[in-house]
Short mmCIF file of N, CA and C in Angstrom, two decimals:
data_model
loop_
_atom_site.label_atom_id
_atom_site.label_comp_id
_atom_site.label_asym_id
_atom_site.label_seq_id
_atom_site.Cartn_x
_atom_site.Cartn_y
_atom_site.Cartn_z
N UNK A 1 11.62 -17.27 32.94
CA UNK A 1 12.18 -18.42 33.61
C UNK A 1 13.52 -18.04 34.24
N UNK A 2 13.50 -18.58 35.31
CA UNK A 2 15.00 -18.12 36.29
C UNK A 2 15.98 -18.96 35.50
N UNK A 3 17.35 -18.28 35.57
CA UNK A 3 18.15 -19.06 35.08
C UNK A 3 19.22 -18.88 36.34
N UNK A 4 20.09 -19.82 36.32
CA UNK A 4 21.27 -19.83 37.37
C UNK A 4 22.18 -20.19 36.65
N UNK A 5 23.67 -18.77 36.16
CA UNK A 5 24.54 -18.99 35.62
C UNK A 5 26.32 -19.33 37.00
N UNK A 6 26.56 -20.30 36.61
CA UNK A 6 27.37 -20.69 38.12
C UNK A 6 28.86 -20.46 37.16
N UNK A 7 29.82 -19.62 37.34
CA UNK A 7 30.77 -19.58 37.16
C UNK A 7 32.07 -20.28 37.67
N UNK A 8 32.88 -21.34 37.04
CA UNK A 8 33.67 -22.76 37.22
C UNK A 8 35.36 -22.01 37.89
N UNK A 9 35.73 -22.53 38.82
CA UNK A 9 37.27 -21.95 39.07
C UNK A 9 38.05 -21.83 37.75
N UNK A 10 39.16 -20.80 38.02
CA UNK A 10 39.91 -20.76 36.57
C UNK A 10 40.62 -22.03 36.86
N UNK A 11 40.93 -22.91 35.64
CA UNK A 11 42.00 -23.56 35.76
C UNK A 11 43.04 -22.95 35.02
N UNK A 12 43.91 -23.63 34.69
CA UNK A 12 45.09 -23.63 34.40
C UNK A 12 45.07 -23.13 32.97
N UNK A 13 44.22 -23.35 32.15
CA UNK A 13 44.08 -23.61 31.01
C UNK A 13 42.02 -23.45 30.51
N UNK A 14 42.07 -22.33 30.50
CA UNK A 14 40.63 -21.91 29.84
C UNK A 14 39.75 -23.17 29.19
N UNK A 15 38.79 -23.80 29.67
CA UNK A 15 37.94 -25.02 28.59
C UNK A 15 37.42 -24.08 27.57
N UNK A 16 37.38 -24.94 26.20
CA UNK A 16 36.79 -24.54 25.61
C UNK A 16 35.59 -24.99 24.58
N UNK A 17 35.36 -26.17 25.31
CA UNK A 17 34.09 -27.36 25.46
C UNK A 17 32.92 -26.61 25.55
N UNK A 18 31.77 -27.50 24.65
CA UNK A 18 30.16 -27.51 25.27
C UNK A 18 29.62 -28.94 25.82
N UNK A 19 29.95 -28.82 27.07
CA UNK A 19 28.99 -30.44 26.61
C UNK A 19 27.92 -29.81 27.69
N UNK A 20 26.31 -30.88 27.27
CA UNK A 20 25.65 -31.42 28.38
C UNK A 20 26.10 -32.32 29.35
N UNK A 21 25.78 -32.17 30.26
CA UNK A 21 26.52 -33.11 31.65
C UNK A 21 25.31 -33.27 32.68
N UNK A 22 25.78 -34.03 33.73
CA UNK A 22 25.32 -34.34 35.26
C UNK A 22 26.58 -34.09 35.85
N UNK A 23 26.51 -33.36 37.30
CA UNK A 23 27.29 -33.27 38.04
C UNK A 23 26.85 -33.82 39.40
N UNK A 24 28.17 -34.30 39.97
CA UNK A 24 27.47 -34.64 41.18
C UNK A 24 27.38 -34.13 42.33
N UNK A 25 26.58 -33.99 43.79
CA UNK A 25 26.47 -33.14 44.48
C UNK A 25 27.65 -33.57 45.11
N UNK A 26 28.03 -32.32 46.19
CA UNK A 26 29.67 -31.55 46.39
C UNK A 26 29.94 -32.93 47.32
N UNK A 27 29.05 -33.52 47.85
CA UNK A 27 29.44 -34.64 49.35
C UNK A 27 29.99 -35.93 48.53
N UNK A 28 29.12 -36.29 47.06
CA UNK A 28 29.52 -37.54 46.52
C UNK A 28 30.74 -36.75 45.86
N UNK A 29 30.82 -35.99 45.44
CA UNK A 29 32.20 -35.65 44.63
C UNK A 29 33.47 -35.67 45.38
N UNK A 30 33.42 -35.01 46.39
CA UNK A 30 34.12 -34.83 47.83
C UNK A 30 34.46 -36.53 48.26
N UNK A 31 33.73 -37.11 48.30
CA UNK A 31 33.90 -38.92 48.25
C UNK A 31 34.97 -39.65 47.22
N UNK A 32 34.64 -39.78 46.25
CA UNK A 32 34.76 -40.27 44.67
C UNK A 32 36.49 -39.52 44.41
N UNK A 33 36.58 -38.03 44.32
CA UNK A 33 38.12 -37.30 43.95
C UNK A 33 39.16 -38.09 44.92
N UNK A 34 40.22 -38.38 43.91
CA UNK A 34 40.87 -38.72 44.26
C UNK A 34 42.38 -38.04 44.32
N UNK A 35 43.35 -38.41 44.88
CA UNK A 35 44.63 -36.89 45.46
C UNK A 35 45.04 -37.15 43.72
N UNK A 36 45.73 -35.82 43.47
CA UNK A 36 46.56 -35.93 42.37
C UNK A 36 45.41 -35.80 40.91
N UNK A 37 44.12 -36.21 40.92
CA UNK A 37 43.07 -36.57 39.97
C UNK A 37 42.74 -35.03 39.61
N UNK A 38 41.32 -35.22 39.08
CA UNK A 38 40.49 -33.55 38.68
C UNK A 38 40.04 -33.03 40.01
N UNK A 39 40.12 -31.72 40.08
CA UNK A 39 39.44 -31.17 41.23
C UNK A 39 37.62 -31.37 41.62
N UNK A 40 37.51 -31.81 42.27
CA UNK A 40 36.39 -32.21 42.84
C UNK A 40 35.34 -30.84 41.99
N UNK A 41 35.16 -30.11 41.85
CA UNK A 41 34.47 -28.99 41.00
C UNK A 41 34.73 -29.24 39.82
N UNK A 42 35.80 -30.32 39.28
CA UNK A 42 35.43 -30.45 37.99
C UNK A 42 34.59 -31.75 37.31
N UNK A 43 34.67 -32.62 38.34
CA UNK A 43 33.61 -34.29 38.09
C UNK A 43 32.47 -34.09 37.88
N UNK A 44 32.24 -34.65 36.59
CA UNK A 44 30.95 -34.49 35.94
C UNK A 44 30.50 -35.89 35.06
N UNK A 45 29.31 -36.20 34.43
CA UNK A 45 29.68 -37.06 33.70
C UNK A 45 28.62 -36.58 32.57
N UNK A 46 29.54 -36.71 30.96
CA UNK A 46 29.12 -36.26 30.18
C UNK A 46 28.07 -36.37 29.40
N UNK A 47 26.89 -36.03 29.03
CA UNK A 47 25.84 -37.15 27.88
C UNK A 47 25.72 -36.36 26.91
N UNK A 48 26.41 -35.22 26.12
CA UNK A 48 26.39 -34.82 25.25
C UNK A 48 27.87 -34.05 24.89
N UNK A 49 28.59 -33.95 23.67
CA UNK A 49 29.36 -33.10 23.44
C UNK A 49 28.91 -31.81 22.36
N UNK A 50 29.03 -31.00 22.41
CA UNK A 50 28.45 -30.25 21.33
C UNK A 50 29.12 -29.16 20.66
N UNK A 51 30.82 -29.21 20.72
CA UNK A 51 31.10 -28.31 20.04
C UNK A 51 31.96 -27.46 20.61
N UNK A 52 32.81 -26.52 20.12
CA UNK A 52 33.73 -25.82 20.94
C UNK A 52 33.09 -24.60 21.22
N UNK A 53 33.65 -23.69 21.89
CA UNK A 53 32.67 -22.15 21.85
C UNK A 53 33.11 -21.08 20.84
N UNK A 54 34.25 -21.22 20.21
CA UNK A 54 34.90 -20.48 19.47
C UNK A 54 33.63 -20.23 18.14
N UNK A 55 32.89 -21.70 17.80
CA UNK A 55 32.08 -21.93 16.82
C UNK A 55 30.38 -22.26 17.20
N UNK A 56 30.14 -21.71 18.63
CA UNK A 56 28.68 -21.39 18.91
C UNK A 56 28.55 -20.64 19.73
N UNK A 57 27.60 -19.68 19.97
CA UNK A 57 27.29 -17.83 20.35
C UNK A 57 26.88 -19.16 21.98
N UNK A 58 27.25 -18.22 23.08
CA UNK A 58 26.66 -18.56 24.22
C UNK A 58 25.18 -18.07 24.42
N UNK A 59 24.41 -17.35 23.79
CA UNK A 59 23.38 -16.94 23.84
C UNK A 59 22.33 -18.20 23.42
N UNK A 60 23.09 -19.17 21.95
CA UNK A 60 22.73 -20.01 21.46
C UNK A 60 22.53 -21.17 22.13
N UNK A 61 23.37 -21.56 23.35
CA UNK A 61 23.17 -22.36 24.36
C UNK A 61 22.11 -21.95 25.77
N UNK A 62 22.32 -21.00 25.66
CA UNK A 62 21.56 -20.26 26.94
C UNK A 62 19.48 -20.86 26.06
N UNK A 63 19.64 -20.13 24.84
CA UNK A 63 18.07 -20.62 24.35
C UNK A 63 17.84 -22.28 24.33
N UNK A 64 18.64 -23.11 23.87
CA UNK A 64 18.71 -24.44 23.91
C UNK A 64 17.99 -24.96 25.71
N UNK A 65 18.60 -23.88 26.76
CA UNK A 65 18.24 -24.27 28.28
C UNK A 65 16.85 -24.36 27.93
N UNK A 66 15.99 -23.41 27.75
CA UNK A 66 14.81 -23.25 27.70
C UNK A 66 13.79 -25.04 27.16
N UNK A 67 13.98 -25.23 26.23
CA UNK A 67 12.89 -26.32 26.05
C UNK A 67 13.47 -27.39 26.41
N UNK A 68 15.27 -27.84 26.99
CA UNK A 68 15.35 -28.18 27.95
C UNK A 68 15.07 -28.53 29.21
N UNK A 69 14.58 -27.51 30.37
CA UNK A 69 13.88 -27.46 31.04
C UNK A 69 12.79 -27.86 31.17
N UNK A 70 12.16 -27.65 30.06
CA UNK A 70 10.62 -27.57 29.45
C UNK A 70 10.75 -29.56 29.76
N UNK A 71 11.27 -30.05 29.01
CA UNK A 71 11.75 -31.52 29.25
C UNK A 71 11.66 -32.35 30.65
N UNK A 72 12.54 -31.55 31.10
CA UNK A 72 13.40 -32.18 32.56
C UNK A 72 12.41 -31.88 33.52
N UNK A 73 11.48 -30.94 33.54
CA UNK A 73 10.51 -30.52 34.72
C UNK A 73 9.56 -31.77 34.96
N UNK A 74 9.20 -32.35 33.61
CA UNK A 74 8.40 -33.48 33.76
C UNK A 74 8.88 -34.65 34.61
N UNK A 75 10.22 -34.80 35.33
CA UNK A 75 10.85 -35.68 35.36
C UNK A 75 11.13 -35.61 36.95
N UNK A 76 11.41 -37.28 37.47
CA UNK A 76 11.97 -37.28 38.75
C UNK A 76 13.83 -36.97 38.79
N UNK A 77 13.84 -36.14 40.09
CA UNK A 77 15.60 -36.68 39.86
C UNK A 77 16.10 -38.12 39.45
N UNK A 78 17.62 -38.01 38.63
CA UNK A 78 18.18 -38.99 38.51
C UNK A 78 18.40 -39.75 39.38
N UNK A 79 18.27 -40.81 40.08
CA UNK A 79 18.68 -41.58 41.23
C UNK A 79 19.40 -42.74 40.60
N UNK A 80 20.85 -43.24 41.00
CA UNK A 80 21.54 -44.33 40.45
C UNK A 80 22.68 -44.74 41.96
N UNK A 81 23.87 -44.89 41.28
CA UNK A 81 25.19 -45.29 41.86
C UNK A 81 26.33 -45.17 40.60
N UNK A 82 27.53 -45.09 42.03
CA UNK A 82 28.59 -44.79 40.73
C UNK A 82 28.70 -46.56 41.22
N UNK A 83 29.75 -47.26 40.41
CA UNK A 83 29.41 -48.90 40.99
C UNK A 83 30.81 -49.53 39.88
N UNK A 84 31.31 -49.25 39.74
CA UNK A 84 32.23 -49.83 38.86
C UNK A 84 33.65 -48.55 38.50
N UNK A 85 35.08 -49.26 38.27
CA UNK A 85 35.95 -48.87 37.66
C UNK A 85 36.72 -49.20 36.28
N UNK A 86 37.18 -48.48 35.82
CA UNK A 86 37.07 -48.52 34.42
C UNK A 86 38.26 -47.63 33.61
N UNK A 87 38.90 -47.74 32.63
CA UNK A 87 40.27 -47.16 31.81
C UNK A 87 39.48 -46.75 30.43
N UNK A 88 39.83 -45.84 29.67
CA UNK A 88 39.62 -45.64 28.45
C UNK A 88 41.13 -45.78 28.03
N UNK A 89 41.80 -45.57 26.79
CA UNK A 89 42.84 -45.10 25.67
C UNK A 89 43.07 -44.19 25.34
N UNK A 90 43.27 -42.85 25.84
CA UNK A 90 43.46 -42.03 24.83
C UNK A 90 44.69 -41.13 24.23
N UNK A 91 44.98 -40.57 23.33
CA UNK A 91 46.00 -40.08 22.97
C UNK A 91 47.18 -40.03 23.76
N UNK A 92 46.94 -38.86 24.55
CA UNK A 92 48.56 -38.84 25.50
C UNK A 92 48.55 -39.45 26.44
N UNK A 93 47.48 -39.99 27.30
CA UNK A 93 47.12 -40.73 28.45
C UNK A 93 46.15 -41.46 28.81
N UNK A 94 45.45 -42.42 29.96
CA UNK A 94 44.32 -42.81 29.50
C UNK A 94 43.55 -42.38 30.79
N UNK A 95 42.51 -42.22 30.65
CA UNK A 95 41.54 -41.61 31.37
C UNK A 95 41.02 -43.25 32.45
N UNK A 96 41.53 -43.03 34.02
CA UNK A 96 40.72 -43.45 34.83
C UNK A 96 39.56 -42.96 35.16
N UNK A 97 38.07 -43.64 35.21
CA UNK A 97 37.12 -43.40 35.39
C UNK A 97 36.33 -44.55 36.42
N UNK A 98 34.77 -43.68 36.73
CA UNK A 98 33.83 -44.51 37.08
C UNK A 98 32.84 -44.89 36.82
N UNK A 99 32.18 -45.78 36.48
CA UNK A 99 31.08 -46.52 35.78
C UNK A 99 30.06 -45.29 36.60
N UNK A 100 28.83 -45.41 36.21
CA UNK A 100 27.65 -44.64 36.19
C UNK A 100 26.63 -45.35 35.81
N UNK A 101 25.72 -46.23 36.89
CA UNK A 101 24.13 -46.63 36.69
C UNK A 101 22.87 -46.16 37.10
N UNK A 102 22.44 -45.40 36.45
CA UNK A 102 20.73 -44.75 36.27
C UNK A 102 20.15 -45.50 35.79
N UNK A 103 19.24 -46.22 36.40
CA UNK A 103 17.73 -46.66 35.45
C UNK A 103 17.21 -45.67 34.35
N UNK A 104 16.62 -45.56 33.22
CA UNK A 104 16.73 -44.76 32.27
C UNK A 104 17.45 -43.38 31.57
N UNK A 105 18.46 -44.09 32.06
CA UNK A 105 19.26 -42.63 31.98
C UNK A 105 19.32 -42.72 30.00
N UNK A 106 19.92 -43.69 29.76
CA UNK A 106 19.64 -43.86 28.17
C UNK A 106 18.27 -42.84 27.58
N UNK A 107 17.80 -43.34 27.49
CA UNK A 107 16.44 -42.40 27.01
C UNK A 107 16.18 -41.23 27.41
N UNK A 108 16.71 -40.35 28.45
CA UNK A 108 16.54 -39.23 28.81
C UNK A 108 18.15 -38.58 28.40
N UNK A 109 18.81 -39.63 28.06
CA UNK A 109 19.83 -38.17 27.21
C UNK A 109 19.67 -38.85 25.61
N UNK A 110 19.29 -39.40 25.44
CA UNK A 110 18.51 -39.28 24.10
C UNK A 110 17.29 -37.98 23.55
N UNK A 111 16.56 -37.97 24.71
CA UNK A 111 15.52 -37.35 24.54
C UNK A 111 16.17 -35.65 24.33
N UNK A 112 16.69 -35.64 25.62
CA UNK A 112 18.14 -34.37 25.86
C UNK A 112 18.53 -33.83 24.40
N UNK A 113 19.47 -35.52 23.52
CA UNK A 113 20.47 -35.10 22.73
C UNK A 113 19.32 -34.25 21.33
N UNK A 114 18.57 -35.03 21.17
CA UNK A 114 16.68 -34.63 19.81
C UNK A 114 16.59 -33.24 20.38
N UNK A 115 16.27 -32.77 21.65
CA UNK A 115 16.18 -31.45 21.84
C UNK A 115 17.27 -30.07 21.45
N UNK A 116 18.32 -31.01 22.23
CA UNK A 116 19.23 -30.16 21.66
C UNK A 116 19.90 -29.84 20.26
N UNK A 117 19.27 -30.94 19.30
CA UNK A 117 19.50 -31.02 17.81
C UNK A 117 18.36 -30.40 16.98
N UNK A 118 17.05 -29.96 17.53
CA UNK A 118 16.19 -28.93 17.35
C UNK A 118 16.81 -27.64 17.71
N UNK A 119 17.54 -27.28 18.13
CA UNK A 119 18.11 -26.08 18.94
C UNK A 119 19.30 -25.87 17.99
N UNK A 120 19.67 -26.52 17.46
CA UNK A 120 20.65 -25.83 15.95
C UNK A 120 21.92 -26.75 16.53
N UNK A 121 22.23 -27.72 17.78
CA UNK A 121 23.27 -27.80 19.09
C UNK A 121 23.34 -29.29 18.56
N UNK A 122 23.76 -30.00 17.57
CA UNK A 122 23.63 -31.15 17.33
C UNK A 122 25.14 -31.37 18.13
N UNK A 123 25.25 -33.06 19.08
CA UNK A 123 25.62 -33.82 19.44
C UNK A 123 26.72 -34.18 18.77
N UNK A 124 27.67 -34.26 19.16
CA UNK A 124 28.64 -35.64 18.46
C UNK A 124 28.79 -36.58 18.34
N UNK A 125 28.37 -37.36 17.66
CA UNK A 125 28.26 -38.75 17.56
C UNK A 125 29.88 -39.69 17.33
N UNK A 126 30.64 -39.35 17.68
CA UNK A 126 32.05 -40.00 17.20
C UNK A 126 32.33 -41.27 18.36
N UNK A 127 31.48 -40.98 19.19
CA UNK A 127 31.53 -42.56 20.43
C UNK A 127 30.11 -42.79 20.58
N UNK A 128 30.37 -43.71 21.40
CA UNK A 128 29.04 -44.36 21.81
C UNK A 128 28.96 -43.86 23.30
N UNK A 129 27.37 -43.71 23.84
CA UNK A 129 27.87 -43.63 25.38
C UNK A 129 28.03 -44.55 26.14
N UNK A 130 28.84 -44.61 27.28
CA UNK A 130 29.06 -45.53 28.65
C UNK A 130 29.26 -44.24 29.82
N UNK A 131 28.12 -44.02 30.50
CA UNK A 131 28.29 -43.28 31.30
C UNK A 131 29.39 -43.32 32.66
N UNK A 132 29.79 -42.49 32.30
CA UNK A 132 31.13 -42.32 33.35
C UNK A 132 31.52 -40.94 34.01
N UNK A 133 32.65 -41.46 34.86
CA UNK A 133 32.62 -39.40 35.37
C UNK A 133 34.17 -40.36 35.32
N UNK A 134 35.43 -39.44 34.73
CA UNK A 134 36.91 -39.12 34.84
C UNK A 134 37.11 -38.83 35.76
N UNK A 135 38.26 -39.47 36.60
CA UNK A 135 38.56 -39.07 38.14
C UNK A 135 39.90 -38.43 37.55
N UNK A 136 41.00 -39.29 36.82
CA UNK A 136 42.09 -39.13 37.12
C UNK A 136 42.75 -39.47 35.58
N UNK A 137 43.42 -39.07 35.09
CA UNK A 137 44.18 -39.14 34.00
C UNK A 137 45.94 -39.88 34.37
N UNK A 138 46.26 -40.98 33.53
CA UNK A 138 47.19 -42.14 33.93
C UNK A 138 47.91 -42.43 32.73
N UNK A 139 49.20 -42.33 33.21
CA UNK A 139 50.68 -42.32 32.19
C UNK A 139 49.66 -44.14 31.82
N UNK A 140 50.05 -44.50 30.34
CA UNK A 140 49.79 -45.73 29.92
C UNK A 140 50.57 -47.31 30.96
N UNK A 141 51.24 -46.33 31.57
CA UNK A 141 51.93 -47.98 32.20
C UNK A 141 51.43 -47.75 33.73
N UNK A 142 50.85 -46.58 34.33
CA UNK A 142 50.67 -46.73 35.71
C UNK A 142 49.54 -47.71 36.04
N UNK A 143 49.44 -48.36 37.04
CA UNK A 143 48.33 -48.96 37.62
C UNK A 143 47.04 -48.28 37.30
N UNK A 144 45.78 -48.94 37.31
CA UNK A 144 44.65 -48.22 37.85
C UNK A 144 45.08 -47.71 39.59
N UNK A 145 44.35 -46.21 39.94
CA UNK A 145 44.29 -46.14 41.23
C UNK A 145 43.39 -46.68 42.24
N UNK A 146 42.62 -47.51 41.79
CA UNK A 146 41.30 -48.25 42.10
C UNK A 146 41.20 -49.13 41.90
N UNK A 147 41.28 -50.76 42.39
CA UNK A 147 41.20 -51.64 41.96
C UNK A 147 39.37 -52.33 41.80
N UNK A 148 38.93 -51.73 42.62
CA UNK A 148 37.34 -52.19 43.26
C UNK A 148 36.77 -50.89 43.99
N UNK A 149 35.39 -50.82 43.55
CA UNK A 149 34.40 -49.68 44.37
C UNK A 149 33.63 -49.95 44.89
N UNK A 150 33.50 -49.93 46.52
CA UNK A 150 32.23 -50.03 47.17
C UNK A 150 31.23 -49.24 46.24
N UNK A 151 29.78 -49.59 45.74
CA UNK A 151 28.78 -48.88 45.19
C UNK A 151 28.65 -47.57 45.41
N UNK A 152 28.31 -46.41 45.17
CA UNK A 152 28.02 -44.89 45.73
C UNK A 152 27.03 -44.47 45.40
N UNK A 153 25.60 -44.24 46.38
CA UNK A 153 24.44 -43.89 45.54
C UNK A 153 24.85 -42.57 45.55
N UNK A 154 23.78 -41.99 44.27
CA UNK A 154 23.80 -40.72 43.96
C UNK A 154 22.60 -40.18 42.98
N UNK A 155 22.31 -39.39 43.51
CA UNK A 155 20.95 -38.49 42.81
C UNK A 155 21.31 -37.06 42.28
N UNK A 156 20.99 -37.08 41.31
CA UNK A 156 21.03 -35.67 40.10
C UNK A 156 19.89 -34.74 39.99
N UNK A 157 19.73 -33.30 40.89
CA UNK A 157 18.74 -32.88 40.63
C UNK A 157 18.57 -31.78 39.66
N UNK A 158 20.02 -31.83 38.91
CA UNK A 158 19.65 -30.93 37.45
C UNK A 158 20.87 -31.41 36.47
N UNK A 159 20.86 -30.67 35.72
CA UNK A 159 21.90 -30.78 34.38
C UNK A 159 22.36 -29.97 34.29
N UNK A 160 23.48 -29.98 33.25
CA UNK A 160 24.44 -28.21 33.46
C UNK A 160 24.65 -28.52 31.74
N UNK A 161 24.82 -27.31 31.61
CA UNK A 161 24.90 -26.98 29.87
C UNK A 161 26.49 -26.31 30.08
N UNK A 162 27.45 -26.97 30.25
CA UNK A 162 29.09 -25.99 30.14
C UNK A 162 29.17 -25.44 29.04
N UNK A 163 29.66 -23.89 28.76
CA UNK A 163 29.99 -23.48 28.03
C UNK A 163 31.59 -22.68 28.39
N UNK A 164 32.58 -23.49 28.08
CA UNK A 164 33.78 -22.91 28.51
C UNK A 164 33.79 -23.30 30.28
N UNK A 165 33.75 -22.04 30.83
CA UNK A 165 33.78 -22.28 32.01
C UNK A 165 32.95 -21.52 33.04
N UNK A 166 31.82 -21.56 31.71
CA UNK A 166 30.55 -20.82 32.42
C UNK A 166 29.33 -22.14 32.25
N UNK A 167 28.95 -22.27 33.39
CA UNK A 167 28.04 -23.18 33.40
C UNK A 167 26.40 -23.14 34.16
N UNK A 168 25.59 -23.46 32.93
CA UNK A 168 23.81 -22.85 33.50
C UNK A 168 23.41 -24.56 34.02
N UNK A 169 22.82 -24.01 34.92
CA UNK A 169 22.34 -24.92 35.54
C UNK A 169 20.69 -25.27 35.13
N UNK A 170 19.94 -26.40 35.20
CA UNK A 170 18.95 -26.36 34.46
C UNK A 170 18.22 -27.50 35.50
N UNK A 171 17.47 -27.64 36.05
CA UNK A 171 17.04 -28.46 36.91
C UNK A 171 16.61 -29.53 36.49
N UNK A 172 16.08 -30.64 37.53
CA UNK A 172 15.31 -31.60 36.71
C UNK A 172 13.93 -31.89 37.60
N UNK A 173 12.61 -31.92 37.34
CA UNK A 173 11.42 -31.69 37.82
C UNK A 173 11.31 -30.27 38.59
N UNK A 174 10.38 -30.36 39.05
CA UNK A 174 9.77 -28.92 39.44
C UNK A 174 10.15 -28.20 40.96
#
């Protein structure tokens, strides 16, 4: 099976994250980034966390792709909209974001998270999901930069398994 390993710009600061994700293609991302926010190569939106890399072999993620795939081939692309704005809380700052609606997207990163918990790659369960993609990170007292979003359709035709700042790409249908 072909694999496509896509190597991420350095930032500033090495990731040292696994998550499963959707990314979006370069025209909606290119749309959506906003000045001052994450670099348009880094908007993604997350449906799995799995761990740092310090404490799982990249080889171990690379096999996880496999019945992955095996999964996702059965499947049409994701087709949704980004359609909403939105704040989280967190520690030093709070994360501006954008809502994220797929018709079954629930059940297919469910299905995702069971696979990848056969694969030794269990999930973190410490939140719940609300699919979102992080634009921009905000001192606790600044405004949102967004008050309202015209809708943005958008279609997903694979998944990415990040490991650090190496990321396999994994398609979705055939």
């Amino acid at each position: 099976m072909k694999r496509l390993l896509v190597k991420a710009p350095a930032a500033s600061a090495a990731p040292k994250g696994i998550i499963l994700c959707l990314v979006p293609p370069e025209d909606v991302a290119h749309q959506l980034a906003l000045s001052g926010g994450l670099p348009e190569e880094e908007l993604h939106v997350t449906l799995a966390y799995l761990g740092k890399t310090d404490s799982v072999a990249l080889d171990q993620v690379k096999e996880a792709a496999r019945p992955l795939r095996e999964y996702l081939k059965g499947l049409s692309a994701l087709k949704g909209e980004f359609s909403g704005v939105g704040r989280f809380t967190i520690p030093k700052k709070d994360a501006f974001f954008l809502t994220l609606d797929v018709p079954g997207l629930n059940v297919v990163r469910e299905t995702c998270c069971n696979v990848l918990k056969m694969c030794g790659l269990p999930p973190d369960n410490t939140h719940g999901f609300t699919p979102h993609m992080t634009l921009k990170y905000v001192e606790a007292s600044e405004p949102v930069p967004v008050q309202r979003l015209t809708p943005v359709p958008v279609e997903f035709t694979h998944m990415e398994l990040w490991y650090g700042s190496t990321h396999l790409r994994v398609p979705i249908g055939r």
